[in-house]
Coordinates of C-alpha atoms in Angstrom, one line a residue:
M1 CA 162.8 170.4 106.1
S2 CA 164.0 172.6 103.4
A3 CA 164.9 171.2 99.8
V4 CA 168.7 171.8 100.5
R5 CA 168.7 169.7 103.8
T6 CA 166.5 167.1 102.0
T7 CA 168.8 166.9 99.0
T8 CA 171.9 166.6 101.3
L9 CA 170.4 163.8 103.4
H10 CA 169.3 161.7 100.2
L11 CA 173.1 162.2 98.8
V12 CA 174.5 161.3 102.1
V13 CA 172.5 158.0 102.2
V14 CA 173.3 157.0 98.5
V15 CA 177.0 158.0 99.0
A16 CA 177.2 155.9 102.1
A17 CA 175.5 152.9 100.5
L18 CA 177.8 153.1 97.5
L19 CA 181.1 153.4 99.7
V20 CA 180.1 150.2 101.3
I21 CA 179.9 148.5 98.0
L22 CA 183.1 149.9 96.6
L23 CA 185.2 149.8 99.9
V24 CA 184.1 146.4 101.2
P25 CA 187.3 144.4 101.9
F26 CA 187.9 141.0 100.4
S27 CA 187.6 138.2 102.9
A28 CA 189.2 134.9 102.4
G29 CA 185.9 133.6 100.8
V30 CA 185.9 136.2 98.0
Q31 CA 189.5 136.0 96.8
D32 CA 188.4 134.4 93.4
R33 CA 188.4 136.2 90.2
V34 CA 184.7 135.9 89.8
W35 CA 184.1 138.0 92.9
R36 CA 186.8 140.3 92.2
V37 CA 185.7 141.1 88.5
W38 CA 182.0 141.7 89.4
F39 CA 183.1 144.1 92.4
D40 CA 185.4 145.9 90.0
A41 CA 182.6 146.0 87.3
A42 CA 180.5 147.8 90.0
H43 CA 182.5 151.0 89.7
L44 CA 180.5 151.8 86.4
P45 CA 176.8 151.3 87.3
A46 CA 177.5 152.6 91.1
F47 CA 178.9 155.9 89.8
A48 CA 176.3 156.1 87.1
L49 CA 173.6 155.7 89.7
L50 CA 175.3 158.2 92.0
T51 CA 175.5 160.7 89.2
V52 CA 171.8 160.4 88.2
V53 CA 170.6 160.6 91.9
A54 CA 173.0 163.7 92.5
L55 CA 171.9 165.5 89.5
A56 CA 168.3 164.8 90.0
E57 CA 168.5 166.1 93.5
I58 CA 170.4 169.3 93.0
T59 CA 168.1 170.1 90.1
R60 CA 165.2 169.7 92.4
A61 CA 166.8 171.8 95.0
R62 CA 167.8 174.4 92.3
L63 CA 171.5 174.1 93.1
P64 CA 174.4 174.4 90.5
R65 CA 175.4 171.1 88.7
T66 CA 179.1 172.0 88.0
P67 CA 180.4 171.9 91.6
V68 CA 178.8 168.6 92.2
S69 CA 180.0 167.1 89.0
L70 CA 183.5 168.2 89.6
G71 CA 183.3 166.4 93.1
L72 CA 182.1 163.2 91.7
I73 CA 185.0 163.3 89.3
A74 CA 187.5 164.0 92.0
A75 CA 185.8 161.2 94.4
V76 CA 186.8 158.5 91.8
P77 CA 190.5 158.4 92.5
L78 CA 189.9 159.1 96.1
I79 CA 187.8 155.9 96.4
E80 CA 190.5 154.0 94.6
W81 CA 193.0 155.4 97.1
L82 CA 190.9 154.3 100.0
Q83 CA 190.4 150.8 98.6
G84 CA 194.1 150.3 99.2
F85 CA 193.3 150.3 103.0
S86 CA 190.4 147.8 102.8
G87 CA 192.4 145.0 101.3
R88 CA 191.7 145.7 97.7
D89 CA 193.9 146.7 94.9
P90 CA 193.4 150.3 93.6
S91 CA 194.0 150.7 89.9
W92 CA 193.7 153.3 87.1
S93 CA 191.4 150.9 85.1
D94 CA 188.9 151.0 87.9
A95 CA 189.1 154.7 88.1
L96 CA 188.4 154.8 84.3
W97 CA 185.3 152.7 84.8
G98 CA 184.1 155.2 87.6
W99 CA 184.7 158.0 85.2
G100 CA 182.9 156.2 82.7
G101 CA 180.0 155.7 85.1
I102 CA 179.9 159.4 85.7
A103 CA 179.5 160.0 81.9
V104 CA 176.8 157.3 81.6
G105 CA 174.9 159.1 84.5
W106 CA 175.1 162.4 82.6
V107 CA 173.9 160.6 79.5
V108 CA 170.9 159.1 81.4
V109 CA 170.0 162.6 82.7
L110 CA 170.1 164.1 79.3
A111 CA 168.0 161.3 77.9
I112 CA 165.3 161.9 80.6
H113 CA 165.1 165.5 79.6
A114 CA 165.2 164.9 75.8
N115 CA 162.5 164.1 73.3
G116 CA 162.0 161.8 70.4
K117 CA 165.0 160.4 68.6
R118 CA 167.6 162.3 70.7
R119 CA 166.0 160.4 73.8
L120 CA 166.2 157.1 72.0
A121 CA 169.8 157.7 70.9
L122 CA 171.0 158.7 74.4
A123 CA 169.3 155.7 76.1
L124 CA 170.9 153.4 73.7
A125 CA 174.4 154.9 74.2
A126 CA 174.0 154.5 77.9
T127 CA 172.7 150.9 77.6
S128 CA 175.5 150.0 75.2
I129 CA 178.1 151.4 77.7
I130 CA 176.7 149.4 80.5
V131 CA 176.5 146.2 78.3
I132 CA 180.0 146.5 77.3
S133 CA 181.2 147.1 80.9
L134 CA 179.6 143.5 81.8
M135 CA 181.1 141.7 79.0
R136 CA 184.4 140.7 80.9
P137 CA 182.5 139.7 84.1
V138 CA 180.2 137.4 82.1
S139 CA 183.1 135.9 80.2
V140 CA 185.0 135.3 83.5
W141 CA 182.0 133.8 85.1
R142 CA 181.5 131.5 82.1
D143 CA 185.1 130.2 82.3
H144 CA 184.6 129.6 86.0
V145 CA 181.7 127.4 85.3
V146 CA 183.9 125.6 82.9
L147 CA 186.6 125.0 85.6
L148 CA 183.8 123.9 88.1
A149 CA 182.8 121.4 85.5
A150 CA 186.3 119.9 85.2
Y151 CA 186.8 119.4 88.8
P152 CA 188.7 117.5 90.3
V153 CA 191.0 119.1 87.6
L154 CA 191.7 122.5 88.9
V155 CA 193.6 124.2 86.0
G156 CA 195.6 123.6 83.0
F157 CA 197.1 125.3 80.0
D158 CA 194.2 124.3 77.9
T159 CA 192.4 127.4 76.7
R160 CA 192.9 131.1 75.7
W161 CA 191.7 131.9 79.2
V162 CA 195.2 130.5 80.7
E163 CA 196.3 133.9 81.6
S164 CA 193.1 135.0 83.5
R165 CA 193.3 131.6 85.6
W166 CA 196.5 132.4 87.3
H167 CA 198.2 135.2 89.4
I168 CA 201.5 135.3 87.2
Q169 CA 204.8 136.8 88.3
G170 CA 208.1 136.8 86.5
L171 CA 206.5 134.7 83.7
V172 CA 204.8 135.8 80.4
V173 CA 202.3 133.4 78.6
V174 CA 203.3 132.6 75.0
E175 CA 201.2 130.8 72.4
E176 CA 202.8 128.2 70.1
D177 CA 201.3 125.7 67.9
G178 CA 197.9 126.1 69.5
G179 CA 199.3 125.7 72.9
W180 CA 200.3 127.9 75.8
W181 CA 203.6 127.9 77.8
A182 CA 204.6 130.1 80.7
Q183 CA 208.1 131.6 79.7
V184 CA 210.6 132.9 82.3
T185 CA 211.3 136.6 81.9
G186 CA 214.2 136.9 84.3
E187 CA 212.3 140.0 86.1
D188 CA 211.7 138.0 89.3
A189 CA 213.8 135.6 91.5
Y190 CA 211.1 133.3 92.0
P191 CA 208.8 133.2 88.8
G192 CA 205.4 131.6 89.7
L193 CA 202.0 131.0 89.0
F194 CA 199.1 130.9 91.6
L195 CA 195.8 129.7 91.1
V196 CA 192.9 132.2 90.9
D197 CA 189.9 130.0 91.1
L198 CA 191.0 128.1 94.2
P199 CA 188.8 125.8 96.3
H200 CA 189.6 127.0 99.9
D201 CA 188.5 123.8 101.7
W202 CA 190.9 121.0 101.3
R203 CA 189.9 118.7 103.9
G204 CA 188.3 116.1 101.6
V205 CA 191.6 116.1 99.4
A206 CA 193.8 113.1 99.7
A207 CA 196.5 114.1 97.3
V208 CA 197.2 116.7 94.6
V209 CA 198.9 115.7 91.1
L210 CA 201.0 118.0 89.1
D211 CA 201.4 117.3 85.6
V212 CA 203.9 119.6 83.8
A213 CA 206.5 119.8 81.1
Y214 CA 209.7 121.9 81.2
E215 CA 212.0 123.1 78.4
G216 CA 215.2 125.2 79.1
T217 CA 218.9 125.4 79.4
A218 CA 219.1 125.8 83.2
D219 CA 221.5 123.2 84.8
S220 CA 219.3 122.3 87.8
P221 CA 215.8 123.9 87.7
V222 CA 213.4 123.1 90.5
L223 CA 209.6 123.4 90.5
W224 CA 207.9 124.1 93.7
W225 CA 204.3 123.4 94.8
R226 CA 203.3 125.9 97.6
M227 CA 200.1 126.2 99.9
D228 CA 199.3 128.9 102.3
D229 CA 196.8 128.9 105.1
L230 CA 197.8 132.4 106.3
P231 CA 197.3 135.7 104.6
G232 CA 199.8 137.9 102.8
N233 CA 203.3 136.2 102.3
P234 CA 204.0 133.8 105.3
P235 CA 207.5 132.8 105.9
Y236 CA 208.8 129.4 104.6
A237 CA 208.2 127.8 108.0
E238 CA 204.5 128.8 108.1
R239 CA 203.6 127.2 104.7
F240 CA 203.7 124.0 102.8
Q241 CA 206.2 123.7 99.9
R242 CA 207.4 120.6 97.9
A243 CA 210.2 120.6 95.5
M244 CA 210.3 118.6 92.2
A245 CA 213.6 118.6 90.0
L246 CA 213.0 119.3 86.5
T247 CA 214.7 117.0 84.1
G248 CA 213.2 118.1 80.8
G249 CA 210.2 116.8 79.2
R250 CA 206.8 115.8 80.9
Q251 CA 206.8 115.0 84.6
V252 CA 204.2 114.0 87.2
M253 CA 204.4 114.5 90.8
R254 CA 201.9 113.3 93.4
I255 CA 201.7 114.9 96.8
E256 CA 200.0 113.0 99.6
R257 CA 197.9 114.6 102.1
A258 CA 200.2 113.5 104.8
S259 CA 202.7 115.9 103.5
F260 CA 200.6 119.0 102.6
E261 CA 198.6 118.9 106.0
L262 CA 201.8 120.0 107.9
A263 CA 203.5 123.5 107.3
G264 CA 207.3 123.6 107.3
N265 CA 207.6 124.0 111.1
G266 CA 205.4 121.1 111.6
R267 CA 202.3 123.1 112.6
A268 CA 199.0 121.6 111.3
M269 CA 197.9 123.3 108.3
A270 CA 194.2 124.7 108.4
L271 CA 193.0 122.7 105.4
E272 CA 189.4 124.3 105.8
R273 CA 190.9 127.7 104.7
I274 CA 193.6 127.3 102.2
L275 CA 194.0 130.9 100.8
A276 CA 196.7 130.4 98.1
A277 CA 198.3 127.6 96.2
G278 CA 200.5 127.5 93.1
L279 CA 203.8 126.8 91.5
F280 CA 207.1 128.6 91.4
L281 CA 210.5 128.0 89.9
T282 CA 214.1 128.3 91.3
G283 CA 217.3 127.9 89.1
A284 CA 215.5 128.8 85.9
R285 CA 217.0 131.1 83.3
P286 CA 215.3 133.6 81.3
G287 CA 213.5 131.9 78.2
D288 CA 213.0 128.5 79.9
R289 CA 209.4 127.5 79.6
L290 CA 206.8 125.5 81.8
W291 CA 203.7 123.9 80.4
V292 CA 201.1 122.8 82.9
H293 CA 199.0 120.0 81.6
R294 CA 196.9 119.7 84.8
I295 CA 196.8 120.4 88.4
E296 CA 194.4 117.7 89.8
V297 CA 193.2 116.9 93.4
I298 CA 192.3 113.4 94.3
P299 CA 189.2 113.4 96.5
G300 CA 189.1 111.0 99.5
V301 CA 188.2 111.2 103.1
V302 CA 191.3 111.0 105.1
A303 CA 191.4 111.5 108.8
P304 CA 193.6 114.6 109.8
I305 CA 196.7 114.0 111.9
S306 CA 196.5 114.8 115.6
P307 CA 197.7 118.3 116.5

């Protein structure tokens, strides 16, 4: 087999393997932020590896480097676009990490062919970039461990990590006197907070407790607890929702399993695969604020209702 054909075969195998990593769809079991942040962080080492292998192969086959390098640069936004069809969220930040990976790959190749202090400097530069790219995934994993240790308390506004623990819409997190509040912006008709580190199996949960405080000028604000067992944004009848009128100050609401095991249309919820859960507001005004002391589940083995 000729050198060109061997090079092409090697590149096809490497590209196929990396595409599997970068385009793998997120299933119900990998919706949490730890999985997502590590998958996103894979852009830099993946493209660094691809660049090193590609440059090594084309050098061995005595082919020009420039077309391959330009192809790699163009492949980054193309892969981000393709991710939109696999259930993942394309973003320019991921593209930047991909281009950073190409730069790291070039630095590694230059280091291999350098000597003395120049090789050391290039190797340290590549290592530093990779370490920096892993800082956020490691920090998110550490916070995930903190949340696991706090179970059965799922989440609360108790640390600087409050923003990363929720999918936030129509709200902005503000800090005041060492605490955090979710403030209504007025940009969304249903401002809400949905848990990111969400346990998906609720079959052993007997109740869920919401402990919140509300400050605002709205006449009749309402806080809703919502649970989905279907993907996407299911209609009202296909999800569970429970309302709590907000009167100002701190309030606690306990929702029993007998309630949340039924969707709005009376269908039995698939408690073994709860895909989303969180809070949203109706009737709130811009500037109104919500503070979540805790969302806690009460463990207990409760027999499910008959379908």
